[in-house]
Structures are given as structure tokens and as C-alpha cells.
């Protein structure tokens, strides 16, 4: 699935960088002016520009078109947008710590994740996957790194069958195909 490819692409090799400069977008929005973000379900959220512009997608929209109208986010459901806004509000003044990679533990706190962030991603798997997709769509690197690290922590130390069970993945390989894949990827298991 595209979600698993995204998680693999982010992998444990990605790094968390600082939050991007928001000065231009915030200045364009004006003092005290709120941005109106519209979820895919039509719900409007009024958000401070400094918070909303943590999403590179929104920052670019504000830079290009200003802030006079609602900003439609057709790929983000109301509940997920609310959760993303919570993350951005918290991290507006609290830059996230860099997540150590590769993960040395399945406990994210031991990998440099704050208690707040670890609790934030302590959620149902379906919501976690929707957050990954929203963070990718909105281009919030620190949130994408955090959510992908959570998935990596769920995989760490597990064998193929345990991972299939964790993520409800049906094994559609024939025994011959599975043997071939295992042979081609033996180096992964030897590492």
C-alpha cells in the first residue's frame, strides 16, 4: 500500500529538522488575524497563522494567495485536522527534539521523543495512519517523522508473522514466492 511505502521511505534514516521560518507568511496574515482551515468534511477551524503555517502546504498557500479566504484541505478529515492543529499549537513554542535513528528501543521516549509527543501518538492504529497521510499532505516534517517513528517502534524487533498480525496484513505469497523473497532479503535478517 502507498502508506507502507511512505513509512518505508521515511524509514529510520530520516532526520528531524527544526521548524521552518514562518516570518513571511505570518507577516502576510497580519497581526491578530486568524487563518480559516476547512476540513474535507466542511468544518472550519480558526487558527493562528504561526500555528497553521507550520504546515508547509498552508505556508505556501498563504504566501501565494494571502489569507482572505478559507483554506480548503480536501485530504484531511475534521478529527484528524483537529489533532494536527493540537500538535502544531503545542510545538509552536516547543520545538520537537530530534528522534534518534535508528530507533534504539520500542519506547519512543528512550529515542529522544518528549513525553507529550509519545502520548500524542499513543493512539489507535487507524488514526495513526491517517495522521501520517495528513502530515505528508500538509508537509509537516516533524509530525511525519514522529508518526513514522511510532510505526517503526511498532515493527522493531518483530518477525514477519508478528508484523502481519500487528497491521492485519494478509500473506498473499505462495510458499515458493515467500521462499524467494526471504532468500533475496536474507541480508536484512542477518544485520
Tab-separated table of N, CA and C in Angstrom, residues 50-186:
chain	number	residue	atom	x	y	z
A	50	UNK	N	0.859	31.527	12.930
A	50	UNK	CA	2.094	30.865	13.359
A	50	UNK	C	1.893	29.366	13.520
A	51	UNK	N	0.696	28.980	13.926
A	51	UNK	CA	0.367	27.567	14.121
A	51	UNK	C	0.090	26.916	12.762
A	52	UNK	N	-0.787	27.509	11.983
A	52	UNK	CA	-1.185	26.923	10.700
A	52	UNK	C	-0.013	26.822	9.735
A	53	UNK	N	0.871	27.813	9.769
A	53	UNK	CA	1.977	27.848	8.802
A	53	UNK	C	3.124	26.917	9.166
A	54	UNK	N	2.976	26.146	10.239
A	54	UNK	CA	3.931	25.065	10.483
A	54	UNK	C	3.793	24.006	9.393
A	55	UNK	N	2.635	23.998	8.744
A	55	UNK	CA	2.408	23.127	7.595
A	55	UNK	C	2.911	23.864	6.356
A	56	UNK	N	3.917	23.326	5.712
A	56	UNK	CA	4.500	23.982	4.536
A	56	UNK	C	3.455	24.205	3.453
A	57	UNK	N	2.518	23.266	3.284
A	57	UNK	CA	1.456	23.436	2.292
A	57	UNK	C	0.670	24.714	2.574
A	58	UNK	N	0.273	24.922	3.821
A	58	UNK	CA	-0.507	26.110	4.181
A	58	UNK	C	0.352	27.357	4.059
A	59	UNK	N	1.590	27.298	4.519
A	59	UNK	CA	2.513	28.434	4.411
A	59	UNK	C	2.627	28.871	2.953
A	60	UNK	N	2.792	27.914	2.039
A	60	UNK	CA	2.910	28.249	0.614
A	60	UNK	C	1.615	28.833	0.070
A	61	UNK	N	0.462	28.315	0.509
A	61	UNK	CA	-0.821	28.865	0.062
A	61	UNK	C	-0.977	30.302	0.536
A	62	UNK	N	-0.586	30.575	1.780
A	62	UNK	CA	-0.671	31.932	2.324
A	62	UNK	C	0.289	32.851	1.571
A	63	UNK	N	1.501	32.378	1.315
A	63	UNK	CA	2.483	33.180	0.579
A	63	UNK	C	1.973	33.514	-0.820
A	64	UNK	N	1.316	32.545	-1.471
A	64	UNK	CA	0.857	32.728	-2.847
A	64	UNK	C	-0.437	33.533	-2.958
A	65	UNK	N	-1.377	33.301	-2.051
A	65	UNK	CA	-2.725	33.848	-2.228
A	65	UNK	C	-3.220	34.729	-1.092
A	66	UNK	N	-2.460	34.859	-0.041
A	66	UNK	CA	-2.937	35.630	1.096
A	66	UNK	C	-3.870	34.811	1.964
A	67	UNK	N	-4.599	35.507	2.844
A	67	UNK	CA	-5.390	34.789	3.850
A	67	UNK	C	-6.850	35.220	3.882
A	68	UNK	N	-7.304	35.855	2.837
A	68	UNK	CA	-8.662	36.388	2.850
A	68	UNK	C	-9.743	35.308	2.864
A	69	UNK	N	-9.444	34.156	2.293
A	69	UNK	CA	-10.471	33.130	2.165
A	69	UNK	C	-10.110	31.888	2.971
A	70	UNK	N	-11.087	31.004	3.091
A	70	UNK	CA	-10.851	29.724	3.745
A	70	UNK	C	-9.803	28.953	2.954
A	71	UNK	N	-9.009	28.187	3.668
A	71	UNK	CA	-8.003	27.337	3.022
A	71	UNK	C	-8.554	25.914	3.030
A	72	UNK	N	-8.949	25.416	1.844
A	72	UNK	CA	-9.527	24.074	1.782
A	72	UNK	C	-8.452	23.002	1.922
A	73	UNK	N	-8.739	22.002	2.753
A	73	UNK	CA	-7.830	20.875	2.937
A	73	UNK	C	-8.610	19.590	2.651
A	74	UNK	N	-8.844	19.305	1.352
A	74	UNK	CA	-9.731	18.209	0.962
A	74	UNK	C	-9.240	16.822	1.346
A	75	UNK	N	-7.972	16.689	1.703
A	75	UNK	CA	-7.440	15.374	2.057
A	75	UNK	C	-7.368	15.133	3.561
A	76	UNK	N	-7.933	16.051	4.362
A	76	UNK	CA	-7.817	15.922	5.817
A	76	UNK	C	-9.199	15.993	6.464
A	77	UNK	N	-9.589	14.904	7.121
A	77	UNK	CA	-10.874	14.849	7.817
A	77	UNK	C	-10.852	15.754	9.049
A	78	UNK	N	-12.030	16.114	9.522
A	78	UNK	CA	-12.189	17.015	10.660
A	78	UNK	C	-11.426	16.540	11.897
A	79	UNK	N	-11.627	15.290	12.303
A	79	UNK	CA	-10.984	14.784	13.524
A	79	UNK	C	-9.464	14.796	13.406
A	80	UNK	N	-8.961	14.478	12.222
A	80	UNK	CA	-7.509	14.450	12.009
A	80	UNK	C	-6.957	15.872	11.972
A	81	UNK	N	-7.667	16.794	11.317
A	81	UNK	CA	-7.225	18.185	11.283
A	81	UNK	C	-7.167	18.755	12.698
A	82	UNK	N	-8.127	18.431	13.516
A	82	UNK	CA	-8.133	18.876	14.904
A	82	UNK	C	-6.894	18.373	15.634
A	83	UNK	N	-6.558	17.118	15.404
A	83	UNK	CA	-5.379	16.518	16.051
A	83	UNK	C	-4.087	17.167	15.524
A	84	UNK	N	-4.027	17.446	14.235
A	84	UNK	CA	-2.855	18.119	13.649
A	84	UNK	C	-2.702	19.517	14.259
A	85	UNK	N	-3.803	20.226	14.401
A	85	UNK	CA	-3.759	21.574	14.982
A	85	UNK	C	-3.267	21.501	16.428
A	86	UNK	N	-3.715	20.501	17.182
A	86	UNK	CA	-3.220	20.321	18.553
A	86	UNK	C	-1.703	20.177	18.557
A	87	UNK	N	-1.181	19.363	17.645
A	87	UNK	CA	0.270	19.156	17.545
A	87	UNK	C	0.976	20.477	17.240
A	88	UNK	N	0.464	21.210	16.265
A	88	UNK	CA	1.101	22.461	15.856
A	88	UNK	C	1.023	23.523	16.961
A	89	UNK	N	-0.100	23.582	17.660
A	89	UNK	CA	-0.215	24.533	18.773
A	89	UNK	C	0.832	24.241	19.836
A	90	UNK	N	0.985	22.976	20.174
A	90	UNK	CA	1.953	22.605	21.201
A	90	UNK	C	3.380	22.933	20.749
A	91	UNK	N	3.683	22.626	19.496
A	91	UNK	CA	5.064	22.773	19.014
A	91	UNK	C	5.385	24.164	18.465
A	92	UNK	N	4.402	25.056	18.468
A	92	UNK	CA	4.674	26.432	18.045
A	92	UNK	C	5.782	27.033	18.903
A	93	UNK	N	5.728	26.807	20.193
A	93	UNK	CA	6.727	27.352	21.120
A	93	UNK	C	7.611	26.275	21.746
A	94	UNK	N	7.420	25.023	21.361
A	94	UNK	CA	8.199	23.901	21.901
A	94	UNK	C	8.700	23.048	20.740
A	95	UNK	N	9.822	23.429	20.160
A	95	UNK	CA	10.342	22.674	19.015
A	95	UNK	C	10.566	21.218	19.405
A	96	UNK	N	10.154	20.289	18.543
A	96	UNK	CA	10.333	18.872	18.877
A	96	UNK	C	11.813	18.494	18.897
A	97	UNK	N	12.139	17.556	19.777
A	97	UNK	CA	13.507	17.045	19.844
A	97	UNK	C	13.763	16.137	18.644
A	98	UNK	N	15.034	16.014	18.285
A	98	UNK	CA	15.381	15.109	17.199
A	98	UNK	C	15.210	13.667	17.672
A	99	UNK	N	14.620	12.856	16.830
A	99	UNK	CA	14.405	11.447	17.146
A	99	UNK	C	15.658	10.685	16.724
A	100	UNK	N	16.222	9.929	17.648
A	100	UNK	CA	17.439	9.165	17.350
A	100	UNK	C	17.117	8.037	16.390
A	101	UNK	N	17.979	7.908	15.368
A	101	UNK	CA	17.800	6.856	14.388
A	101	UNK	C	19.124	6.162	14.154
A	102	UNK	N	19.099	4.849	13.992
A	102	UNK	CA	17.906	4.006	14.088
A	102	UNK	C	17.365	3.980	15.520
A	103	UNK	N	16.104	3.657	15.635
A	103	UNK	CA	15.494	3.590	16.963
A	103	UNK	C	16.244	2.560	17.806
A	104	UNK	N	16.637	2.963	19.009
A	104	UNK	CA	17.349	2.016	19.873
A	104	UNK	C	16.391	1.249	20.771
A	105	UNK	N	15.124	1.608	20.728
A	105	UNK	CA	14.135	0.989	21.619
A	105	UNK	C	12.757	1.099	20.987
A	106	UNK	N	11.842	0.263	21.464
A	106	UNK	CA	10.451	0.403	21.044
A	106	UNK	C	9.764	1.484	21.868
A	107	UNK	N	10.430	1.961	22.910
A	107	UNK	CA	9.928	3.051	23.744
A	107	UNK	C	10.427	4.365	23.154
A	108	UNK	N	9.527	5.157	22.578
A	108	UNK	CA	9.927	6.386	21.884
A	108	UNK	C	10.627	7.386	22.801
A	109	UNK	N	10.275	7.417	24.063
A	109	UNK	CA	10.913	8.353	24.996
A	109	UNK	C	12.415	8.064	25.083
A	110	UNK	N	12.789	6.789	25.017
A	110	UNK	CA	14.200	6.406	25.042
A	110	UNK	C	14.922	6.784	23.746
A	111	UNK	N	14.165	7.190	22.734
A	111	UNK	CA	14.732	7.577	21.433
A	111	UNK	C	14.741	9.093	21.251
A	112	UNK	N	14.497	9.828	22.320
A	112	UNK	CA	14.549	11.284	22.250
A	112	UNK	C	13.213	11.968	22.053
A	113	UNK	N	12.129	11.224	22.069
A	113	UNK	CA	10.795	11.797	21.893
A	113	UNK	C	10.297	12.290	23.254
A	114	UNK	N	9.706	13.474	23.282
A	114	UNK	CA	9.187	14.017	24.535
A	114	UNK	C	8.002	13.187	25.017
A	115	UNK	N	7.714	13.299	26.308
A	115	UNK	CA	6.555	12.583	26.856
A	115	UNK	C	5.274	13.030	26.167
A	116	UNK	N	5.162	14.346	25.884
A	116	UNK	CA	3.959	14.866	25.229
A	116	UNK	C	3.782	14.208	23.858
A	117	UNK	N	4.871	14.152	23.069
A	117	UNK	CA	4.796	13.551	21.735
A	117	UNK	C	4.504	12.050	21.810
A	118	UNK	N	5.139	11.360	22.746
A	118	UNK	CA	4.909	9.919	22.891
A	118	UNK	C	3.443	9.645	23.223
A	119	UNK	N	2.877	10.469	24.091
A	119	UNK	CA	1.458	10.315	24.437
A	119	UNK	C	0.579	10.691	23.240
A	120	UNK	N	0.977	11.697	22.496
A	120	UNK	CA	0.224	12.167	21.324
A	120	UNK	C	0.035	11.041	20.295
A	121	UNK	N	1.073	10.228	20.086
A	121	UNK	CA	0.970	9.146	19.097
A	121	UNK	C	0.565	7.813	19.726
A	122	UNK	N	0.181	7.825	20.989
A	122	UNK	CA	-0.330	6.632	21.644
A	122	UNK	C	-1.829	6.546	21.334
A	123	UNK	N	-2.127	6.189	20.086
A	123	UNK	CA	-3.489	6.263	19.544
A	123	UNK	C	-3.796	5.000	18.745
A	124	UNK	N	-5.047	4.869	18.343
A	124	UNK	CA	-5.438	3.732	17.514
A	124	UNK	C	-4.649	3.753	16.204
A	125	UNK	N	-4.350	2.559	15.719
A	125	UNK	CA	-3.561	2.406	14.504
A	125	UNK	C	-4.168	3.158	13.318
A	126	UNK	N	-5.471	3.078	13.141
A	126	UNK	CA	-6.133	3.734	12.013
A	126	UNK	C	-5.932	5.250	12.071
A	127	UNK	N	-6.048	5.830	13.266
A	127	UNK	CA	-5.839	7.272	13.435
A	127	UNK	C	-4.375	7.621	13.161
A	128	UNK	N	-3.458	6.775	13.619
A	128	UNK	CA	-2.032	6.989	13.366
A	128	UNK	C	-1.759	7.037	11.863
A	129	UNK	N	-2.326	6.104	11.124
A	129	UNK	CA	-2.105	6.080	9.672
A	129	UNK	C	-2.709	7.312	9.002
A	130	UNK	N	-3.877	7.753	9.461
A	130	UNK	CA	-4.470	8.967	8.902
A	130	UNK	C	-3.615	10.194	9.228
A	131	UNK	N	-3.016	10.205	10.409
A	131	UNK	CA	-2.109	11.302	10.772
A	131	UNK	C	-0.871	11.311	9.884
A	132	UNK	N	-0.341	10.134	9.571
A	132	UNK	CA	0.817	10.047	8.665
A	132	UNK	C	0.452	10.655	7.314
A	133	UNK	N	-0.696	10.272	6.796
A	133	UNK	CA	-1.119	10.794	5.485
A	133	UNK	C	-1.339	12.306	5.540
A	134	UNK	N	-1.940	12.799	6.632
A	134	UNK	CA	-2.176	14.238	6.772
A	134	UNK	C	-0.861	14.995	6.905
A	135	UNK	N	0.069	14.479	7.704
A	135	UNK	CA	1.370	15.136	7.882
A	135	UNK	C	2.120	15.189	6.565
A	136	UNK	N	2.018	14.136	5.780
A	136	UNK	CA	2.668	14.118	4.468
A	136	UNK	C	2.010	15.132	3.534
A	137	UNK	N	0.680	15.125	3.465
A	137	UNK	CA	-0.066	16.040	2.600
A	137	UNK	C	0.183	17.497	2.987
A	138	UNK	N	0.120	17.783	4.286
A	138	UNK	CA	0.298	19.158	4.768
A	138	UNK	C	1.773	19.573	4.801
A	139	UNK	N	2.655	18.610	4.691
A	139	UNK	CA	4.104	18.823	4.714
A	139	UNK	C	4.552	19.398	6.061
A	140	UNK	N	4.273	18.615	7.110
A	140	UNK	CA	4.735	18.943	8.456
A	140	UNK	C	5.768	17.877	8.806
A	141	UNK	N	7.028	18.180	8.507
A	141	UNK	CA	8.096	17.193	8.604
A	141	UNK	C	8.216	16.594	10.002
A	142	UNK	N	8.175	17.426	11.032
A	142	UNK	CA	8.363	16.903	12.392
A	142	UNK	C	7.233	15.958	12.789
A	143	UNK	N	6.011	16.233	12.354
A	143	UNK	CA	4.884	15.341	12.643
A	143	UNK	C	5.008	14.052	11.834
A	144	UNK	N	5.434	14.166	10.597
A	144	UNK	CA	5.634	12.975	9.773
A	144	UNK	C	6.730	12.094	10.376
A	145	UNK	N	7.818	12.710	10.818
A	145	UNK	CA	8.893	11.947	11.449
A	145	UNK	C	8.398	11.242	12.712
A	146	UNK	N	7.630	11.948	13.526
A	146	UNK	CA	7.115	11.377	14.774
A	146	UNK	C	6.189	10.199	14.497
A	147	UNK	N	5.245	10.370	13.604
A	147	UNK	CA	4.273	9.308	13.332
A	147	UNK	C	4.938	8.102	12.669
A	148	UNK	N	5.897	8.352	11.794
A	148	UNK	CA	6.625	7.231	11.174
A	148	UNK	C	7.502	6.520	12.200
A	149	UNK	N	8.081	7.281	13.141
A	149	UNK	CA	8.868	6.661	14.211
A	149	UNK	C	7.972	5.768	15.064
A	150	UNK	N	6.738	6.191	15.293
A	150	UNK	CA	5.797	5.363	16.061
A	150	UNK	C	5.559	4.045	15.346
A	151	UNK	N	5.332	4.099	14.030
A	151	UNK	CA	5.132	2.861	13.266
A	151	UNK	C	6.399	2.008	13.319
A	152	UNK	N	7.564	2.642	13.167
A	152	UNK	CA	8.825	1.896	13.242
A	152	UNK	C	8.971	1.212	14.602
A	153	UNK	N	8.547	1.897	15.666
A	153	UNK	CA	8.636	1.296	17.005
A	153	UNK	C	7.693	0.103	17.144
A	154	UNK	N	6.605	0.126	16.402
A	154	UNK	CA	5.650	-0.979	16.435
A	154	UNK	C	6.185	-2.201	15.676
A	155	UNK	N	7.117	-1.960	14.747
A	155	UNK	CA	7.689	-3.021	13.921
A	155	UNK	C	8.975	-3.572	14.549
A	156	UNK	N	9.719	-2.708	15.223
A	156	UNK	CA	11.044	-3.052	15.739
A	156	UNK	C	11.012	-4.344	16.557
A	157	UNK	N	11.938	-5.244	16.208
A	157	UNK	CA	12.093	-6.484	16.962
A	157	UNK	C	11.088	-7.570	16.634
A	158	UNK	N	10.214	-7.324	15.670
A	158	UNK	CA	9.196	-8.326	15.335
A	158	UNK	C	9.579	-9.074	14.070
A	159	UNK	N	9.145	-10.319	14.001
A	159	UNK	CA	9.367	-11.082	12.775
A	159	UNK	C	8.215	-10.814	11.802
A	160	UNK	N	8.320	-11.395	10.634
A	160	UNK	CA	7.341	-11.149	9.571
A	160	UNK	C	5.919	-11.471	10.012
A	161	UNK	N	5.733	-12.602	10.647
A	161	UNK	CA	4.383	-13.001	11.072
A	161	UNK	C	3.819	-12.043	12.111
A	162	UNK	N	4.656	-11.598	13.048
A	162	UNK	CA	4.197	-10.659	14.078
A	162	UNK	C	3.812	-9.319	13.464
A	163	UNK	N	4.562	-8.896	12.460
A	163	UNK	CA	4.252	-7.635	11.772
A	163	UNK	C	2.940	-7.769	11.002
A	164	UNK	N	2.763	-8.901	10.326
A	164	UNK	CA	1.497	-9.129	9.603
A	164	UNK	C	0.316	-9.075	10.567
A	165	UNK	N	0.476	-9.684	11.724
A	165	UNK	CA	-0.609	-9.698	12.710
A	165	UNK	C	-0.864	-8.285	13.240
A	166	UNK	N	0.216	-7.549	13.552
A	166	UNK	CA	0.095	-6.187	14.088
A	166	UNK	C	-0.702	-5.282	13.149
A	167	UNK	N	-0.435	-5.396	11.843
A	167	UNK	CA	-1.036	-4.487	10.862
A	167	UNK	C	-2.131	-5.141	10.015
A	168	UNK	N	-2.559	-6.335	10.427
A	168	UNK	CA	-3.619	-7.052	9.694
A	168	UNK	C	-3.293	-7.204	8.213
A	169	UNK	N	-2.086	-7.656	7.932
A	169	UNK	CA	-1.639	-7.852	6.553
A	169	UNK	C	-1.804	-9.333	6.202
A	170	UNK	N	-2.537	-9.590	5.137
A	170	UNK	CA	-2.758	-10.954	4.681
A	170	UNK	C	-1.554	-11.399	3.858
A	171	UNK	N	-1.058	-12.593	4.149
A	171	UNK	CA	0.062	-13.147	3.379
A	171	UNK	C	-0.494	-13.724	2.081
A	172	UNK	N	-0.257	-13.012	0.982
A	172	UNK	CA	-0.770	-13.485	-0.297
A	172	UNK	C	0.326	-14.118	-1.159
A	173	UNK	N	1.475	-14.420	-0.542
A	173	UNK	CA	2.550	-15.115	-1.245
A	173	UNK	C	2.291	-16.617	-1.245
A	174	UNK	N	2.653	-17.258	-2.351
A	174	UNK	CA	2.702	-18.716	-2.337
A	174	UNK	C	3.939	-19.097	-1.539
A	175	UNK	N	4.018	-20.331	-1.050
A	175	UNK	CA	5.232	-20.726	-0.313
A	175	UNK	C	6.512	-20.526	-1.133
A	176	UNK	N	6.424	-20.758	-2.437
A	176	UNK	CA	7.590	-20.582	-3.303
A	176	UNK	C	7.991	-19.102	-3.390
A	177	UNK	N	6.988	-18.236	-3.561
A	177	UNK	CA	7.273	-16.797	-3.633
A	177	UNK	C	7.871	-16.291	-2.313
A	178	UNK	N	7.328	-16.764	-1.217
A	178	UNK	CA	7.832	-16.326	0.088
A	178	UNK	C	9.272	-16.780	0.284
A	179	UNK	N	9.580	-18.004	-0.125
A	179	UNK	CA	10.953	-18.510	-0.013
A	179	UNK	C	11.910	-17.666	-0.861
A	180	UNK	N	11.467	-17.280	-2.053
A	180	UNK	CA	12.300	-16.459	-2.932
A	180	UNK	C	12.553	-15.083	-2.306
A	181	UNK	N	11.521	-14.460	-1.763
A	181	UNK	CA	11.677	-13.148	-1.132
A	181	UNK	C	12.603	-13.251	0.077
A	182	UNK	N	12.419	-14.295	0.881
A	182	UNK	CA	13.302	-14.473	2.046
A	182	UNK	C	14.755	-14.632	1.610
A	183	UNK	N	14.974	-15.387	0.546
A	183	UNK	CA	16.342	-15.590	0.048
A	183	UNK	C	16.937	-14.266	-0.447
A	184	UNK	N	16.151	-13.509	-1.195
A	184	UNK	CA	16.636	-12.233	-1.742
A	184	UNK	C	16.912	-11.209	-0.646
A	185	UNK	N	16.236	-11.338	0.483
A	185	UNK	CA	16.366	-10.348	1.551
A	185	UNK	C	17.019	-10.921	2.813
A	186	UNK	N	17.753	-12.003	2.664
A	186	UNK	CA	18.398	-12.629	3.815
A	186	UNK	C	19.328	-11.642	4.519
